[in-house]
Coordinates of C-alpha atoms in Angstrom, one line a residue:
M1 CA 35.9 -6.8 24.8
C2 CA 38.3 -4.0 25.1
P3 CA 36.9 -0.6 24.0
S4 CA 38.7 -0.5 20.5
A5 CA 38.1 -4.1 19.5
T6 CA 35.3 -5.1 17.1
D7 CA 33.0 -8.1 17.4
A8 CA 32.1 -10.4 14.6
A9 CA 29.6 -7.9 13.0
G10 CA 32.2 -5.2 13.2
Y11 CA 30.7 -3.1 16.1
R12 CA 33.0 -1.5 18.3
G13 CA 32.7 -2.0 22.1
D14 CA 32.9 1.8 22.6
D15 CA 29.9 2.5 20.4
V16 CA 27.8 1.2 23.4
A17 CA 28.9 3.8 25.7
R18 CA 28.0 6.6 23.2
K19 CA 24.4 7.2 24.1
L20 CA 22.3 9.5 21.7
D21 CA 19.0 10.9 22.4
P22 CA 16.1 8.5 21.3
V23 CA 14.8 8.9 17.8
S24 CA 11.2 9.1 17.6
V25 CA 9.5 7.5 14.5
I26 CA 6.0 7.7 13.3
V27 CA 4.9 5.0 10.9
F28 CA 1.8 3.7 9.5
P29 CA 1.2 0.0 11.1
G30 CA 2.5 -2.8 8.7
G31 CA 5.0 -5.3 7.6
F32 CA 7.1 -2.8 6.0
N33 CA 8.3 -1.9 9.5
W34 CA 10.0 -5.2 9.7
P35 CA 13.4 -3.8 9.3
I36 CA 13.0 -1.6 12.1
W37 CA 11.6 -4.2 14.4
V38 CA 14.4 -6.8 13.4
A39 CA 16.8 -4.0 14.2
Q40 CA 15.3 -3.4 17.5
E41 CA 15.0 -7.1 18.4
N42 CA 18.7 -7.8 17.4
G43 CA 19.9 -4.9 19.5
Y44 CA 21.5 -3.2 16.3
F45 CA 20.4 0.4 17.4
E46 CA 21.3 -0.1 20.9
R47 CA 24.7 -1.4 20.0
N48 CA 25.3 2.0 18.5
G49 CA 24.0 4.0 21.4
I50 CA 20.5 4.8 19.7
T51 CA 17.1 4.1 20.9
V52 CA 14.2 4.1 18.3
R53 CA 10.9 4.5 19.6
L54 CA 8.0 3.7 17.1
T55 CA 4.5 5.1 17.2
P56 CA 1.9 3.8 14.9
T57 CA -0.1 6.7 13.3
P58 CA -3.8 6.4 12.8
S59 CA -3.9 8.9 9.6
S60 CA -1.5 10.9 7.3
V61 CA -2.8 14.0 8.8
F62 CA -2.0 13.1 12.4
Q63 CA 1.5 11.8 11.1
L64 CA 2.3 15.0 9.3
T65 CA 0.9 17.5 11.9
N66 CA 2.8 15.8 14.7
L67 CA 5.9 15.5 12.6
I68 CA 5.8 19.2 11.7
D69 CA 5.0 20.1 15.4
G70 CA 8.1 18.5 16.5
K71 CA 6.9 15.5 18.3
F72 CA 8.5 13.1 16.1
D73 CA 12.0 13.2 14.5
I74 CA 11.3 10.9 11.3
A75 CA 8.0 10.0 9.6
M76 CA 8.0 6.8 7.4
T77 CA 5.3 7.7 4.9
A78 CA 4.5 7.5 1.3
I79 CA 5.7 10.1 -1.0
D80 CA 2.3 11.2 -1.7
N81 CA 1.9 12.6 1.7
I82 CA 4.8 14.9 1.1
V83 CA 3.6 16.0 -2.1
A84 CA 0.1 16.7 -0.8
N85 CA 1.5 18.9 1.9
D86 CA 3.8 20.8 -0.5
E87 CA 0.9 21.2 -3.0
D88 CA -2.0 22.0 -0.5
Q89 CA -3.8 18.9 -1.7
G90 CA -5.9 16.0 -0.1
E91 CA -5.9 15.5 3.6
A92 CA -2.4 17.2 3.8
H93 CA -4.0 20.7 3.2
T94 CA -5.1 20.7 6.6
V95 CA -1.5 20.5 7.9
T96 CA 0.5 23.5 8.7
K97 CA 2.8 23.8 5.5
A98 CA 6.3 23.0 6.1
R99 CA 9.4 22.2 4.2
L100 CA 9.6 18.3 4.1
I101 CA 12.2 16.4 2.7
A102 CA 12.1 12.7 1.3
F103 CA 15.0 10.4 1.5
M104 CA 15.6 6.8 1.4
G105 CA 12.8 5.5 -0.5
G106 CA 12.2 2.0 0.9
D107 CA 8.9 0.6 -0.8
N108 CA 7.3 1.3 -4.2
G109 CA 4.5 -1.5 -3.8
F110 CA 1.7 0.5 -2.0
L111 CA 1.2 3.2 -4.6
R112 CA 0.3 1.5 -7.6
L113 CA -2.4 2.2 -10.1
V114 CA -4.6 -0.8 -10.8
T115 CA -7.1 -1.1 -13.6
V116 CA -8.9 -3.4 -16.0
T117 CA -7.4 -4.1 -19.5
E118 CA -9.9 -1.7 -21.2
V119 CA -8.7 1.3 -19.4

């Protein structure tokens, strides 16, 4: 493929030549990581010069502490962890306070209130 040509998926040949620093992402283990796994397995990141390194987190405190300390570039987490850090609540109050920004909500199924009808 010549450098300016595109393949069937629309990727340019010269995209592969452009190498970026690896992106480190800390995630909670689970099926909601499938989009990243699929992209890795199919080479979507690599075709665009990006390597994504996933690290499973054992807890939200570990996740936010290491994100804030710069050990990870992105954290895939629930919004309650960001709010808790900002409001000094829950486990996150043990984490060094930092300005965290949430973007690209990807799931709304894990933080649901479930109760019996009487409540």
